[in-house]
N, CA, C and O atoms as a Maestro MAE file, in Angstrom:
{
 s_m_m2io_version
 :::
 2.0.0
}

f_m_ct {
 s_m_title
 :::
 protein
 m_atom[200] {
  # First column is atom index #
  i_m_mmod_type
  r_m_x_coord
  r_m_y_coord
  r_m_z_coord
  i_m_residue_number
  s_m_chain_name
  s_m_pdb_residue_name
  s_m_pdb_atom_name
  i_m_atomic_number
  :::
  1 25 113.794 100.184 1.771 1 A "MET " " N  " 7
  2 3 114.172 100.249 3.068 1 A "MET " " CA " 6
  3 2 113.593 98.926 3.886 1 A "MET " " C  " 6
  4 15 114.143 98.557 4.923 1 A "MET " " O  " 8
  5 25 112.630 98.354 3.426 2 A "LEU " " N  " 7
  6 3 112.450 97.091 4.035 2 A "LEU " " CA " 6
  7 2 113.145 96.054 4.081 2 A "LEU " " C  " 6
  8 15 113.428 95.330 5.036 2 A "LEU " " O  " 8
  9 25 113.496 95.985 2.695 3 A "ALA " " N  " 7
  10 3 114.942 94.787 2.466 3 A "ALA " " CA " 6
  11 2 116.093 94.984 3.381 3 A "ALA " " C  " 6
  12 15 116.740 94.055 3.864 3 A "ALA " " O  " 8
  13 25 116.327 96.332 3.607 4 A "ALA " " N  " 7
  14 3 117.695 96.759 4.637 4 A "ALA " " CA " 6
  15 2 117.159 96.152 6.103 4 A "ALA " " C  " 6
  16 15 117.811 95.617 6.999 4 A "ALA " " O  " 8
  17 25 115.924 96.397 6.023 5 A "HIS " " N  " 7
  18 3 115.541 96.224 7.555 5 A "HIS " " CA " 6
  19 2 115.749 94.862 7.709 5 A "HIS " " C  " 6
  20 15 116.582 94.519 8.548 5 A "HIS " " O  " 8
  21 25 114.949 93.711 6.843 6 A "ARG " " N  " 7
  22 3 115.197 92.401 6.964 6 A "ARG " " CA " 6
  23 2 116.745 92.040 6.988 6 A "ARG " " C  " 6
  24 15 117.127 91.212 7.815 6 A "ARG " " O  " 8
  25 25 117.550 92.562 6.213 7 A "LYS " " N  " 7
  26 3 118.830 92.091 5.989 7 A "LYS " " CA " 6
  27 2 119.660 92.388 7.316 7 A "LYS " " C  " 6
  28 15 120.532 91.586 7.649 7 A "LYS " " O  " 8
  29 25 119.383 93.626 8.150 8 A "ALA " " N  " 7
  30 3 119.733 93.805 9.292 8 A "ALA " " CA " 6
  31 2 119.205 92.927 10.453 8 A "ALA " " C  " 6
  32 15 119.922 92.587 11.394 8 A "ALA " " O  " 8
  33 25 118.175 92.656 10.350 9 A "HIS " " N  " 7
  34 3 117.335 91.341 11.138 9 A "HIS " " CA " 6
  35 2 118.137 90.029 11.168 9 A "HIS " " C  " 6
  36 15 118.420 89.418 12.198 9 A "HIS " " O  " 8
  37 25 118.460 89.680 9.955 10 A "ARG " " N  " 7
  38 3 119.086 88.599 9.482 10 A "ARG " " CA " 6
  39 2 120.572 88.303 10.156 10 A "ARG " " C  " 6
  40 15 121.019 87.289 10.691 10 A "ARG " " O  " 8
  41 25 121.084 89.454 9.940 11 A "ALA " " N  " 7
  42 3 122.535 89.762 10.669 11 A "ALA " " CA " 6
  43 2 122.260 89.529 11.790 11 A "ALA " " C  " 6
  44 15 122.800 88.516 12.235 11 A "ALA " " O  " 8
  45 25 121.450 90.210 12.632 12 A "ILE " " N  " 7
  46 3 121.388 90.061 14.143 12 A "ILE " " CA " 6
  47 2 121.121 88.634 14.493 12 A "ILE " " C  " 6
  48 15 121.928 87.986 15.160 12 A "ILE " " O  " 8
  49 25 120.186 88.221 14.125 13 A "TRP " " N  " 7
  50 3 119.650 86.627 14.569 13 A "TRP " " CA " 6
  51 2 121.082 85.900 14.102 13 A "TRP " " C  " 6
  52 15 121.474 85.020 14.868 13 A "TRP " " O  " 8
  53 25 121.764 86.129 13.126 14 A "ARG " " N  " 7
  54 3 122.845 84.997 12.619 14 A "ARG " " CA " 6
  55 2 124.011 85.388 13.880 14 A "ARG " " C  " 6
  56 15 124.734 84.552 14.422 14 A "ARG " " O  " 8
  57 25 123.994 86.623 14.138 15 A "ALA " " N  " 7
  58 3 125.208 86.717 15.212 15 A "ALA " " CA " 6
  59 2 124.633 86.336 16.327 15 A "ALA " " C  " 6
  60 15 125.537 85.934 17.059 15 A "ALA " " O  " 8
  61 25 123.445 86.229 16.944 16 A "LEU " " N  " 7
  62 3 122.959 85.641 18.220 16 A "LEU " " CA " 6
  63 2 123.154 84.193 18.090 16 A "LEU " " C  " 6
  64 15 123.532 83.505 19.039 16 A "LEU " " O  " 8
  65 25 122.909 83.741 16.968 17 A "ALA " " N  " 7
  66 3 122.852 82.105 16.894 17 A "ALA " " CA " 6
  67 2 124.343 81.713 17.125 17 A "ALA " " C  " 6
  68 15 124.602 80.696 17.767 17 A "ALA " " O  " 8
  69 25 125.368 82.535 16.591 18 A "LEU " " N  " 7
  70 3 126.737 82.089 16.848 18 A "LEU " " CA " 6
  71 2 127.274 82.409 18.004 18 A "LEU " " C  " 6
  72 15 128.253 81.753 18.360 18 A "LEU " " O  " 8
  73 25 126.855 83.313 18.730 19 A "LEU " " N  " 7
  74 3 127.263 83.990 20.138 19 A "LEU " " CA " 6
  75 2 126.708 83.300 21.123 19 A "LEU " " C  " 6
  76 15 127.501 83.191 22.059 19 A "LEU " " O  " 8
  77 25 125.703 82.795 21.315 20 A "ILE " " N  " 7
  78 3 125.004 82.212 22.375 20 A "ILE " " CA " 6
  79 2 125.677 81.263 22.876 20 A "ILE " " C  " 6
  80 15 126.234 81.337 23.971 20 A "ILE " " O  " 8
  81 25 125.704 79.890 21.838 21 A "PRO " " N  " 7
  82 3 126.469 78.781 21.966 21 A "PRO " " CA " 6
  83 2 127.836 78.919 22.501 21 A "PRO " " C  " 6
  84 15 128.059 78.349 23.569 21 A "PRO " " O  " 8
  85 25 128.963 79.700 21.836 22 A "LEU " " N  " 7
  86 3 130.110 80.155 22.249 22 A "LEU " " CA " 6
  87 2 130.030 80.724 23.648 22 A "LEU " " C  " 6
  88 15 130.801 80.291 24.504 22 A "LEU " " O  " 8
  89 25 129.262 81.541 23.900 23 A "ILE " " N  " 7
  90 3 129.076 82.174 25.602 23 A "ILE " " CA " 6
  91 2 129.018 80.744 26.577 23 A "ILE " " C  " 6
  92 15 129.831 80.380 27.427 23 A "ILE " " O  " 8
  93 25 127.933 80.176 26.192 24 A "LEU " " N  " 7
  94 3 127.658 79.059 26.842 24 A "LEU " " CA " 6
  95 2 128.672 77.761 27.182 24 A "LEU " " C  " 6
  96 15 128.709 77.135 28.241 24 A "LEU " " O  " 8
  97 25 129.423 77.557 26.070 25 A "LEU " " N  " 7
  98 3 130.736 76.939 26.126 25 A "LEU " " CA " 6
  99 2 131.684 77.530 26.913 25 A "LEU " " C  " 6
  100 15 132.286 76.882 27.769 25 A "LEU " " O  " 8
  101 25 131.890 78.751 26.705 26 A "ALA " " N  " 7
  102 3 133.183 79.559 27.200 26 A "ALA " " CA " 6
  103 2 132.789 79.379 28.860 26 A "ALA " " C  " 6
  104 15 133.672 79.101 29.672 26 A "ALA " " O  " 8
  105 25 131.589 79.538 29.201 27 A "GLY " " N  " 7
  106 3 131.016 79.487 30.733 27 A "GLY " " CA " 6
  107 2 131.215 78.408 31.353 27 A "GLY " " C  " 6
  108 15 131.668 78.432 32.498 27 A "GLY " " O  " 8
  109 25 130.881 77.122 30.645 28 A "TRP " " N  " 7
  110 3 131.007 75.888 31.084 28 A "TRP " " CA " 6
  111 2 132.686 75.602 31.069 28 A "TRP " " C  " 6
  112 15 133.095 75.020 32.073 28 A "TRP " " O  " 8
  113 25 133.480 75.873 30.263 29 A "LEU " " N  " 7
  114 3 134.768 75.621 30.196 29 A "LEU " " CA " 6
  115 2 135.528 76.408 31.288 29 A "LEU " " C  " 6
  116 15 136.564 76.037 31.839 29 A "LEU " " O  " 8
  117 25 134.892 77.483 31.498 30 A "THR " " N  " 7
  118 3 135.688 78.072 32.889 30 A "THR " " CA " 6
  119 2 135.424 77.904 34.044 30 A "THR " " C  " 6
  120 15 135.718 78.708 34.928 30 A "THR " " O  " 8
  121 25 134.663 76.533 34.266 31 A "ARG " " N  " 7
  122 3 134.239 76.047 35.538 31 A "ARG " " CA " 6
  123 2 134.698 74.527 35.742 31 A "ARG " " C  " 6
  124 15 133.874 73.630 35.562 31 A "ARG " " O  " 8
  125 25 135.804 74.286 36.057 32 A "PRO " " N  " 7
  126 3 136.330 73.221 35.967 32 A "PRO " " CA " 6
  127 2 135.604 71.800 36.557 32 A "PRO " " C  " 6
  128 15 135.644 70.652 36.115 32 A "PRO " " O  " 8
  129 25 134.901 72.394 37.784 33 A "HIS " " N  " 7
  130 3 134.106 71.288 38.287 33 A "HIS " " CA " 6
  131 2 132.865 70.893 37.748 33 A "HIS " " C  " 6
  132 15 132.190 70.000 38.259 33 A "HIS " " O  " 8
  133 25 132.496 71.587 36.626 34 A "ALA " " N  " 7
  134 3 131.421 71.065 35.833 34 A "ALA " " CA " 6
  135 2 131.850 69.971 34.684 34 A "ALA " " C  " 6
  136 15 130.948 69.341 34.132 34 A "ALA " " O  " 8
  137 25 133.131 69.754 34.344 35 A "ARG " " N  " 7
  138 3 133.445 68.355 33.793 35 A "ARG " " CA " 6
  139 2 133.872 67.391 34.682 35 A "ARG " " C  " 6
  140 15 134.219 66.285 34.267 35 A "ARG " " O  " 8
  141 25 133.886 67.602 35.554 36 A "ILE " " N  " 7
  142 3 134.138 66.604 36.527 36 A "ILE " " CA " 6
  143 2 132.726 65.687 37.288 36 A "ILE " " C  " 6
  144 15 132.522 64.478 37.403 36 A "ILE " " O  " 8
  145 25 131.961 66.847 37.693 37 A "ASP " " N  " 7
  146 3 130.525 66.525 37.961 37 A "ASP " " CA " 6
  147 2 129.625 65.868 37.240 37 A "ASP " " C  " 6
  148 15 128.738 65.149 37.700 37 A "ASP " " O  " 8
  149 25 129.849 66.119 36.015 38 A "LEU " " N  " 7
  150 3 128.985 65.332 34.840 38 A "LEU " " CA " 6
  151 2 128.874 64.096 34.854 38 A "LEU " " C  " 6
  152 15 127.871 63.413 35.060 38 A "LEU " " O  " 8
  153 25 130.141 63.732 34.584 39 A "PRO " " N  " 7
  154 3 130.141 61.840 34.352 39 A "PRO " " CA " 6
  155 2 130.199 61.351 35.791 39 A "PRO " " C  " 6
  156 15 130.249 60.125 35.895 39 A "PRO " " O  " 8
  157 25 130.203 61.957 36.774 40 A "GLU " " N  " 7
  158 3 129.983 61.404 38.163 40 A "GLU " " CA " 6
  159 2 128.552 61.406 38.425 40 A "GLU " " C  " 6
  160 15 128.085 60.570 39.198 40 A "GLU " " O  " 8
  161 25 127.837 62.241 37.872 41 A "ARG " " N  " 7
  162 3 126.570 62.321 38.250 41 A "ARG " " CA " 6
  163 2 125.691 61.463 37.353 41 A "ARG " " C  " 6
  164 15 124.570 61.236 37.808 41 A "ARG " " O  " 8
  165 25 126.025 60.872 36.004 42 A "LEU " " N  " 7
  166 3 125.729 60.008 35.231 42 A "LEU " " CA " 6
  167 2 126.150 58.740 35.624 42 A "LEU " " C  " 6
  168 15 125.296 57.858 35.532 42 A "LEU " " O  " 8
  169 25 127.279 58.418 36.052 43 A "SER " " N  " 7
  170 3 127.607 57.040 36.387 43 A "SER " " CA " 6
  171 2 126.949 56.687 37.680 43 A "SER " " C  " 6
  172 15 126.814 55.496 37.962 43 A "SER " " O  " 8
  173 25 126.470 57.745 38.599 44 A "ALA " " N  " 7
  174 3 126.217 57.095 39.967 44 A "ALA " " CA " 6
  175 2 124.832 56.224 39.999 44 A "ALA " " C  " 6
  176 15 124.876 55.180 40.651 44 A "ALA " " O  " 8
  177 25 123.594 56.570 39.342 45 A "PRO " " N  " 7
  178 3 122.810 55.995 39.236 45 A "PRO " " CA " 6
  179 2 122.931 54.493 38.757 45 A "PRO " " C  " 6
  180 15 122.289 53.590 39.295 45 A "PRO " " O  " 8
  181 25 123.759 54.306 37.756 46 A "ARG " " N  " 7
  182 3 124.201 53.005 37.251 46 A "ARG " " CA " 6
  183 2 125.001 52.254 38.319 46 A "ARG " " C  " 6
  184 15 124.809 51.040 38.400 46 A "ARG " " O  " 8
  185 25 125.709 52.725 38.990 47 A "GLU " " N  " 7
  186 3 126.289 52.149 39.909 47 A "GLU " " CA " 6
  187 2 125.530 51.365 41.133 47 A "GLU " " C  " 6
  188 15 125.902 50.315 41.655 47 A "GLU " " O  " 8
  189 25 124.204 52.253 41.503 48 A "ALA " " N  " 7
  190 3 123.552 52.160 42.489 48 A "ALA " " CA " 6
  191 2 122.468 51.022 42.087 48 A "ALA " " C  " 6
  192 15 121.842 50.234 42.797 48 A "ALA " " O  " 8
  193 25 122.480 51.222 40.723 49 A "ALA " " N  " 7
  194 3 121.261 50.131 40.220 49 A "ALA " " CA " 6
  195 2 121.915 48.590 40.141 49 A "ALA " " C  " 6
  196 15 121.187 47.599 40.212 49 A "ALA " " O  " 8
  197 25 123.426 48.492 39.978 50 A "GLN " " N  " 7
  198 3 124.010 47.118 39.871 50 A "GLN " " CA " 6
  199 2 124.307 46.839 41.453 50 A "GLN " " C  " 6
  200 15 124.809 45.772 41.809 50 A "GLN " " O  " 8
  :::
 }
 m_bond[199] {
  # First column is bond index #
  i_m_from
  i_m_to
  i_m_order
  :::
  1 1 2 1
  2 2 3 1
  3 3 4 2
  4 3 5 1
  5 5 6 1
  6 6 7 1
  7 7 8 2
  8 7 9 1
  9 9 10 1
  10 10 11 1
  11 11 12 2
  12 11 13 1
  13 13 14 1
  14 14 15 1
  15 15 16 2
  16 15 17 1
  17 17 18 1
  18 18 19 1
  19 19 20 2
  20 19 21 1
  21 21 22 1
  22 22 23 1
  23 23 24 2
  24 23 25 1
  25 25 26 1
  26 26 27 1
  27 27 28 2
  28 27 29 1
  29 29 30 1
  30 30 31 1
  31 31 32 2
  32 31 33 1
  33 33 34 1
  34 34 35 1
  35 35 36 2
  36 35 37 1
  37 37 38 1
  38 38 39 1
  39 39 40 2
  40 39 41 1
  41 41 42 1
  42 42 43 1
  43 43 44 2
  44 43 45 1
  45 45 46 1
  46 46 47 1
  47 47 48 2
  48 47 49 1
  49 49 50 1
  50 50 51 1
  51 51 52 2
  52 51 53 1
  53 53 54 1
  54 54 55 1
  55 55 56 2
  56 55 57 1
  57 57 58 1
  58 58 59 1
  59 59 60 2
  60 59 61 1
  61 61 62 1
  62 62 63 1
  63 63 64 2
  64 63 65 1
  65 65 66 1
  66 66 67 1
  67 67 68 2
  68 67 69 1
  69 69 70 1
  70 70 71 1
  71 71 72 2
  72 71 73 1
  73 73 74 1
  74 74 75 1
  75 75 76 2
  76 75 77 1
  77 77 78 1
  78 78 79 1
  79 79 80 2
  80 79 81 1
  81 81 82 1
  82 82 83 1
  83 83 84 2
  84 83 85 1
  85 85 86 1
  86 86 87 1
  87 87 88 2
  88 87 89 1
  89 89 90 1
  90 90 91 1
  91 91 92 2
  92 91 93 1
  93 93 94 1
  94 94 95 1
  95 95 96 2
  96 95 97 1
  97 97 98 1
  98 98 99 1
  99 99 100 2
  100 99 101 1
  101 101 102 1
  102 102 103 1
  103 103 104 2
  104 103 105 1
  105 105 106 1
  106 106 107 1
  107 107 108 2
  108 107 109 1
  109 109 110 1
  110 110 111 1
  111 111 112 2
  112 111 113 1
  113 113 114 1
  114 114 115 1
  115 115 116 2
  116 115 117 1
  117 117 118 1
  118 118 119 1
  119 119 120 2
  120 119 121 1
  121 121 122 1
  122 122 123 1
  123 123 124 2
  124 123 125 1
  125 125 126 1
  126 126 127 1
  127 127 128 2
  128 127 129 1
  129 129 130 1
  130 130 131 1
  131 131 132 2
  132 131 133 1
  133 133 134 1
  134 134 135 1
  135 135 136 2
  136 135 137 1
  137 137 138 1
  138 138 139 1
  139 139 140 2
  140 139 141 1
  141 141 142 1
  142 142 143 1
  143 143 144 2
  144 143 145 1
  145 145 146 1
  146 146 147 1
  147 147 148 2
  148 147 149 1
  149 149 150 1
  150 150 151 1
  151 151 152 2
  152 151 153 1
  153 153 154 1
  154 154 155 1
  155 155 156 2
  156 155 157 1
  157 157 158 1
  158 158 159 1
  159 159 160 2
  160 159 161 1
  161 161 162 1
  162 162 163 1
  163 163 164 2
  164 163 165 1
  165 165 166 1
  166 166 167 1
  167 167 168 2
  168 167 169 1
  169 169 170 1
  170 170 171 1
  171 171 172 2
  172 171 173 1
  173 173 174 1
  174 174 175 1
  175 175 176 2
  176 175 177 1
  177 177 178 1
  178 178 179 1
  179 179 180 2
  180 179 181 1
  181 181 182 1
  182 182 183 1
  183 183 184 2
  184 183 185 1
  185 185 186 1
  186 186 187 1
  187 187 188 2
  188 187 189 1
  189 189 190 1
  190 190 191 1
  191 191 192 2
  192 191 193 1
  193 193 194 1
  194 194 195 1
  195 195 196 2
  196 195 197 1
  197 197 198 1
  198 198 199 1
  199 199 200 2
  :::
 }
}
């Protein structure tokens, strides 16, 4: 019974490990402004420093 319990836990953790990055990526891709804002935010301090 304990082995089955461990197997179930392993399956749940594996599913979570695969789903969480996919959900985050899907959420990021559905916001078009996120892809535009990030390079601007990264390049702004460099331009200000020069």
